Tab-separated table of C-alpha atoms and ligand atoms in Angstrom:
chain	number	residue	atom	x	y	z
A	429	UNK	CA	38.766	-59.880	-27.292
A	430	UNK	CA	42.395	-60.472	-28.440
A	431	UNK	CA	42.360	-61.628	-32.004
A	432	UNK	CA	43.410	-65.822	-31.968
A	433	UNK	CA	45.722	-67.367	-33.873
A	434	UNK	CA	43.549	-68.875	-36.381
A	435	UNK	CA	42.166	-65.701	-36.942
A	436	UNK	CA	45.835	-63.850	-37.568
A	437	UNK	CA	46.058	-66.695	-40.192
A	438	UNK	CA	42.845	-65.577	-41.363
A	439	UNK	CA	43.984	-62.132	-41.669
A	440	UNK	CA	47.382	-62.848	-43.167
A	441	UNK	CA	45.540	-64.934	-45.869
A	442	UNK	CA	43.520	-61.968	-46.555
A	443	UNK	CA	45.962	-59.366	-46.943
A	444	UNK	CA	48.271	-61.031	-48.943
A	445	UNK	CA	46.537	-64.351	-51.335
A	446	UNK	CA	45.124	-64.032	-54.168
A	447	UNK	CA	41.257	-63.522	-53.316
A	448	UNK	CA	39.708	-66.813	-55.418
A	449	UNK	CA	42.769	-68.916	-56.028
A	450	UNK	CA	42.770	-72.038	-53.793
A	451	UNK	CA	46.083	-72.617	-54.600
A	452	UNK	CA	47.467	-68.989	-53.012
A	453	UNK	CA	45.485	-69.690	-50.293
A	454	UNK	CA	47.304	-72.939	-49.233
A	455	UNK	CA	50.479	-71.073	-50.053
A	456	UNK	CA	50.195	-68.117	-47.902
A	457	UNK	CA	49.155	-69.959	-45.223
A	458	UNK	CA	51.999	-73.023	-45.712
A	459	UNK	CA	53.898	-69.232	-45.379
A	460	UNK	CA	53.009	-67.804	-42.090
A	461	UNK	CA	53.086	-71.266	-40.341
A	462	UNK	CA	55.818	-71.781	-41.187
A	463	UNK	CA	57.683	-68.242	-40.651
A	464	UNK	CA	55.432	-66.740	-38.149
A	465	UNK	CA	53.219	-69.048	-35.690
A	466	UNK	CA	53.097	-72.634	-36.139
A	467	UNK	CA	49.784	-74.291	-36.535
A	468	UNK	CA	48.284	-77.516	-37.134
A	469	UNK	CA	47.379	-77.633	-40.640
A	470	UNK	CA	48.713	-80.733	-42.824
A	471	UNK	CA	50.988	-78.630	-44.544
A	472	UNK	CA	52.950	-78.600	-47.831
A	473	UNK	CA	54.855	-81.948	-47.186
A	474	UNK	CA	52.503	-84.039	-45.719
A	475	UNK	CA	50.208	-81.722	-48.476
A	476	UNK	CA	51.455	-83.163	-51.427
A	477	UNK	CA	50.991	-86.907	-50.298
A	478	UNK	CA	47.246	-85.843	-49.939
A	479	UNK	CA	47.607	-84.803	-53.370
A	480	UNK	CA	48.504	-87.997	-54.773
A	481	UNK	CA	46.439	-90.358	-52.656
A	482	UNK	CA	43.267	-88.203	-53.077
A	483	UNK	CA	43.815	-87.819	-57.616
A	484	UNK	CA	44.470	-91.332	-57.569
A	485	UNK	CA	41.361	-91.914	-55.614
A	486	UNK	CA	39.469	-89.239	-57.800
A	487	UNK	CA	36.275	-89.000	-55.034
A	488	UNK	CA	33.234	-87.678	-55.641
A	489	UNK	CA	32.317	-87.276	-52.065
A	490	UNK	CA	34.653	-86.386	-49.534
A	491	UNK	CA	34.384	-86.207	-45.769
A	492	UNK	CA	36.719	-84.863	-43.398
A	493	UNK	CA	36.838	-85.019	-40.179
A	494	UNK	CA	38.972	-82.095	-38.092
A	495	UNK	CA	38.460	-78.322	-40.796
A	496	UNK	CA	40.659	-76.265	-38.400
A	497	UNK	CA	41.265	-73.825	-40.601
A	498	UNK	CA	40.247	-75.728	-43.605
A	499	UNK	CA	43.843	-75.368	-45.162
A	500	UNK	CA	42.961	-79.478	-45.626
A	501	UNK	CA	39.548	-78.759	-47.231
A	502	UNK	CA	40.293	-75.880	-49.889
A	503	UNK	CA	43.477	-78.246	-50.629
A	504	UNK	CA	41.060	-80.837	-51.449
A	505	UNK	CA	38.751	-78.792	-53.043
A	506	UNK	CA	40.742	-77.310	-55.746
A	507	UNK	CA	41.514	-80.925	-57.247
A	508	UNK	CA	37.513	-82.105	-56.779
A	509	UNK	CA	36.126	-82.913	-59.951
A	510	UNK	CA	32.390	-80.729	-61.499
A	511	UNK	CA	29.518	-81.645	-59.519
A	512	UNK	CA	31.564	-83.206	-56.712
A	513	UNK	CA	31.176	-82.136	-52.744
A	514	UNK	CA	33.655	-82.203	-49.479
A	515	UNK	CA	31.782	-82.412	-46.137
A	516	UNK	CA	33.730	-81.677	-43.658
A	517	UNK	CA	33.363	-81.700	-39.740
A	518	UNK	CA	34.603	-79.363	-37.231
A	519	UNK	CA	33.864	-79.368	-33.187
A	520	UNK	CA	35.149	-76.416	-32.362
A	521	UNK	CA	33.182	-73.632	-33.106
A	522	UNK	CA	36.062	-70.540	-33.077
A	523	UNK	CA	38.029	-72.895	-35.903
A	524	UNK	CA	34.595	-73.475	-37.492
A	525	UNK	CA	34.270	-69.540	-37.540
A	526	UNK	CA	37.419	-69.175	-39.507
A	527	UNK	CA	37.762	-72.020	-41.685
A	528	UNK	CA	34.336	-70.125	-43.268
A	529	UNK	CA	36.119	-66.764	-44.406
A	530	UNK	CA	38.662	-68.576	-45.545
A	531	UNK	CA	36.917	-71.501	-47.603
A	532	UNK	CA	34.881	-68.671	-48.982
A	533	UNK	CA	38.246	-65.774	-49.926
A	534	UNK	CA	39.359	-69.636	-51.726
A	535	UNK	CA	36.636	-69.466	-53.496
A	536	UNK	CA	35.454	-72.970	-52.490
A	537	UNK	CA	32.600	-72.631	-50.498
A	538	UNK	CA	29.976	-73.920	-53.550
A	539	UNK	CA	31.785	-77.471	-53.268
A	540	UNK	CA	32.529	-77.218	-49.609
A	541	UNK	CA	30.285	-77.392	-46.423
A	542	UNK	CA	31.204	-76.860	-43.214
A	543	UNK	CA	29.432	-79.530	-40.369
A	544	UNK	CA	29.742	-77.802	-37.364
A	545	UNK	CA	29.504	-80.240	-34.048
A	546	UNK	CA	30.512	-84.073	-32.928
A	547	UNK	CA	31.634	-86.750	-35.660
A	548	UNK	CA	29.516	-89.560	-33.682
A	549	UNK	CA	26.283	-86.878	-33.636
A	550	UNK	CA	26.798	-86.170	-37.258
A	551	UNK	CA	28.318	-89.161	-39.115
A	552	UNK	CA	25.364	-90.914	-38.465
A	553	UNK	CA	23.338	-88.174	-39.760
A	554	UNK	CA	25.358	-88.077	-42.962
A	555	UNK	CA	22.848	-90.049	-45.363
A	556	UNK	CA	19.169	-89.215	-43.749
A	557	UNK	CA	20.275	-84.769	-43.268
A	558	UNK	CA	22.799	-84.948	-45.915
A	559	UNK	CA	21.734	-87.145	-48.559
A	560	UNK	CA	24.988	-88.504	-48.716
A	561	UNK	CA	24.642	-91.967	-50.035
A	562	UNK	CA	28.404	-93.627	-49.511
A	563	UNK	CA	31.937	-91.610	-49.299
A	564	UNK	CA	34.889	-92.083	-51.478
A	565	UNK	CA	37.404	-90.582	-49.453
A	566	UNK	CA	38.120	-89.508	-45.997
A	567	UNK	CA	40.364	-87.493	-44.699
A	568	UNK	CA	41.015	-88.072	-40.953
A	569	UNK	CA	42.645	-85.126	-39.228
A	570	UNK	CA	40.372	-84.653	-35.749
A	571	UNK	CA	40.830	-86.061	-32.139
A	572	UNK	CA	43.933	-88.865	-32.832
A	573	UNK	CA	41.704	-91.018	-29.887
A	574	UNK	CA	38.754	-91.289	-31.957
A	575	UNK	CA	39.880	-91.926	-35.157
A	576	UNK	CA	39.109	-95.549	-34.471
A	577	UNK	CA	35.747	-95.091	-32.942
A	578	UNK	CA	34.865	-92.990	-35.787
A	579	UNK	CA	36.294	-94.918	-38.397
A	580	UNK	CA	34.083	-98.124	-36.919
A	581	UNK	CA	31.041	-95.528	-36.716
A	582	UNK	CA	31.497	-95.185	-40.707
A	583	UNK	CA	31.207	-98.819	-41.185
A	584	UNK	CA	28.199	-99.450	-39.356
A	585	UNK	CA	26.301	-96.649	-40.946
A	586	UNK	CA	26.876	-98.093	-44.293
A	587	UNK	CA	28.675	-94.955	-45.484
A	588	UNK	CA	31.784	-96.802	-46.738
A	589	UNK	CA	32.280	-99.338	-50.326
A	590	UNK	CA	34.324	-101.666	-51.952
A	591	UNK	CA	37.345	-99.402	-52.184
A	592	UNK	CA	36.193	-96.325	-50.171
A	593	UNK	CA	39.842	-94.827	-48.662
A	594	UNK	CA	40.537	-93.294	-45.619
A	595	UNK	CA	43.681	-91.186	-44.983
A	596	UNK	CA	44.618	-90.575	-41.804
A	597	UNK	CA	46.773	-87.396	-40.485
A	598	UNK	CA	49.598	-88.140	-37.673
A	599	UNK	CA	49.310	-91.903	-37.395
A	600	UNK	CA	52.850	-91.301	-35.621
A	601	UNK	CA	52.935	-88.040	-33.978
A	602	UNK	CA	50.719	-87.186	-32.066
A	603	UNK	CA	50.180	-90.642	-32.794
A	604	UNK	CA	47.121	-93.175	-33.310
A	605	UNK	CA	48.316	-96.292	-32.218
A	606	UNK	CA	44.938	-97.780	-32.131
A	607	UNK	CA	43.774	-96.852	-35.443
A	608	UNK	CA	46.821	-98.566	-36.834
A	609	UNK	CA	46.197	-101.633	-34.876
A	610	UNK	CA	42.559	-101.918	-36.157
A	611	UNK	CA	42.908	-100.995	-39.433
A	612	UNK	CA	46.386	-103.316	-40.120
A	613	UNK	CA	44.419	-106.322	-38.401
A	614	UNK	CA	40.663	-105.979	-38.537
A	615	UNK	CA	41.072	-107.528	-42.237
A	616	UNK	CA	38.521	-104.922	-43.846
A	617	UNK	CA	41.664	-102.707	-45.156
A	618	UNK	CA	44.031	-102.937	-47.149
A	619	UNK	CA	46.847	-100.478	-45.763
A	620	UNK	CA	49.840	-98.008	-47.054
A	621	UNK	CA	51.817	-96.139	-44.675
A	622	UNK	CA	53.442	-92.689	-46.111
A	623	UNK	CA	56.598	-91.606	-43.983
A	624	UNK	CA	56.375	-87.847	-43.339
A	625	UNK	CA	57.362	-85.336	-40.852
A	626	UNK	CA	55.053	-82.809	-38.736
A	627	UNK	CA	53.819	-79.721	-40.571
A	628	UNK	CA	56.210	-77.477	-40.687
A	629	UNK	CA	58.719	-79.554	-38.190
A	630	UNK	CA	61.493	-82.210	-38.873
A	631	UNK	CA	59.393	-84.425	-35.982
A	632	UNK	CA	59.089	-87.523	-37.503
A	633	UNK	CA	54.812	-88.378	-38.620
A	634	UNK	CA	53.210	-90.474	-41.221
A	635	UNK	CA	49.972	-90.461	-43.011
A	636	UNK	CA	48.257	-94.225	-43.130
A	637	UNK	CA	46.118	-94.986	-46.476
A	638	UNK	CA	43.260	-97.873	-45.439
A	639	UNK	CA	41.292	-99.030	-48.643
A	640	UNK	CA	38.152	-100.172	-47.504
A	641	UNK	CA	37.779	-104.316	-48.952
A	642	UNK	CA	33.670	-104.020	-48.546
A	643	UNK	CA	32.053	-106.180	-46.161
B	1694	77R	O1	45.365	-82.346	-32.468
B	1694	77R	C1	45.476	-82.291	-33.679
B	1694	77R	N1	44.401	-82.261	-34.474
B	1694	77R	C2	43.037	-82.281	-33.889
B	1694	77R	C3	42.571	-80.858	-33.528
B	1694	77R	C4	41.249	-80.853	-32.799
B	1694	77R	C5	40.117	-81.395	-33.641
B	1694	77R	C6	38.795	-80.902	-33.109
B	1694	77R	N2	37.731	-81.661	-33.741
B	1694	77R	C7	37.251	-81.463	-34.986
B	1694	77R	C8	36.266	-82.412	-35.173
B	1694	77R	N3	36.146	-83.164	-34.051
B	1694	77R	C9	37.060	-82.705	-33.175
B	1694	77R	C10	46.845	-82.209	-34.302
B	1694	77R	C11	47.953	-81.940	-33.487
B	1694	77R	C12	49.246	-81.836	-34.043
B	1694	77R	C13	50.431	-81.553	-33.185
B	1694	77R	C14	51.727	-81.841	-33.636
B	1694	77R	C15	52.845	-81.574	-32.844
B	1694	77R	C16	52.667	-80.995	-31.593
B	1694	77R	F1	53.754	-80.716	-30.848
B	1694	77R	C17	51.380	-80.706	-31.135
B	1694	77R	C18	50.279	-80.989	-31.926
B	1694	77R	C19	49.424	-81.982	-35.429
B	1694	77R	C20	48.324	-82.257	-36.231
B	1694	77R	O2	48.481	-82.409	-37.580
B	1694	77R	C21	47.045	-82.381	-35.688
B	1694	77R	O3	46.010	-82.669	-36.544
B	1695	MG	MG1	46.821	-83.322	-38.429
């Protein structure tokens, strides 16, 4: 089987980070996406506004939606405080099979689990298999067409409180027109939009912060 590449990512994180240090991690592999093969991962730009919204936020549990090759995840990870946990989702098994290795060479892996199938077949799993009680923070970085259909899915199950944020990857490119929409009208959020660019790319993106206002 020729080797993907995710898992030339993978391989290049490896052979070159250094084996335990979250922050290498995201480094090498900001490196070879952006010198060798592009790939979807937030990246160092669009990185560093995660930063900031997620320490102002301070969460103590996460959920993301979209791992890839949980670039997002060990980013997260190295800021979450003792005792906290990131949860995040992945579809497709082959990313699911690399984001492991490399959540686990960060040296992550106690604070991070990997949920591998369908948001709507495991969000509303999240509190009865999980024992997750209500999220902090989301990061939304999966399908751009069901970011709204998740993001209502959260609601309903009672997962979200007074001030619970969601961040949302690519708002502008690829684009999630109908998240905006719903989250700038429905009157539950209060919304921030953070001008960016496309990992890696001078394609204009954004990143859209919705504070959740509670029912
Ligand atoms: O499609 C994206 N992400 C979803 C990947 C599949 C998620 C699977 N999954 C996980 C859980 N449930 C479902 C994505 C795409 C681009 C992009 C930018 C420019 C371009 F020319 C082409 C593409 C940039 C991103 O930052 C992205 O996030
Ligand atoms: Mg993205």
């Amino acid at each position: 089987m020729a080797q993907s590449k995710e898992q030339r990512i993978l391989e290049f994180v490896q052979e070159n980070a250094v084996k335990g240090d979250p922050q290498s991690v995201v480094e090498h592999i900001d490196k070879y996406c952006s010198q060798k093969e592009w790939a979807m991962n937030v990246g160092d730009e669009k990185g560093l506004i995660l930063d900031k919204v997620f320490k102002e936020t301070n969460p103590t549990t996460v959920l993301e939606l979209g791992t890839y090759c949980g670039y997002s995840a060990i980013r997260m990870a190295r800021l979450l405080k003792k005792g906290s946990r990131l949860l995040t989702v992945e579809m497709q098994p082959e990313h699911a099979a690399v984001a492991k290795p490399m959540i686990e060479f960060a040296g992550v892996q106690d604070k991070v689990q990997i949920l591998e199938g369908a948001t709507e077949t495991i969000i509303p799993s999240l509190k009865t298999k999980y024992e997750v009680d209500q999220v902090d923070f989301v990061f939304i970085d999966h399908f751009k067409n069901f970011y709204t259909s998740d993001t209502k899915l959260l609601e309903k199950c009672g997962l979200l409180k007074k001030g619970s944020v969601l961040l949302a990857d690519n708002v502008v490119y690829p684009g999630a027109p109908d998240f905006l929409e719903y989250v700038r009208t429905s009157g539950h959020y209060d919304c921030t939009n953070y001008p960016s660019h496309v990992e890696y790319s001078d394609k204009l993106d954004a990143m859209e912060k919705a504070v959740f206002k509670g029912n």
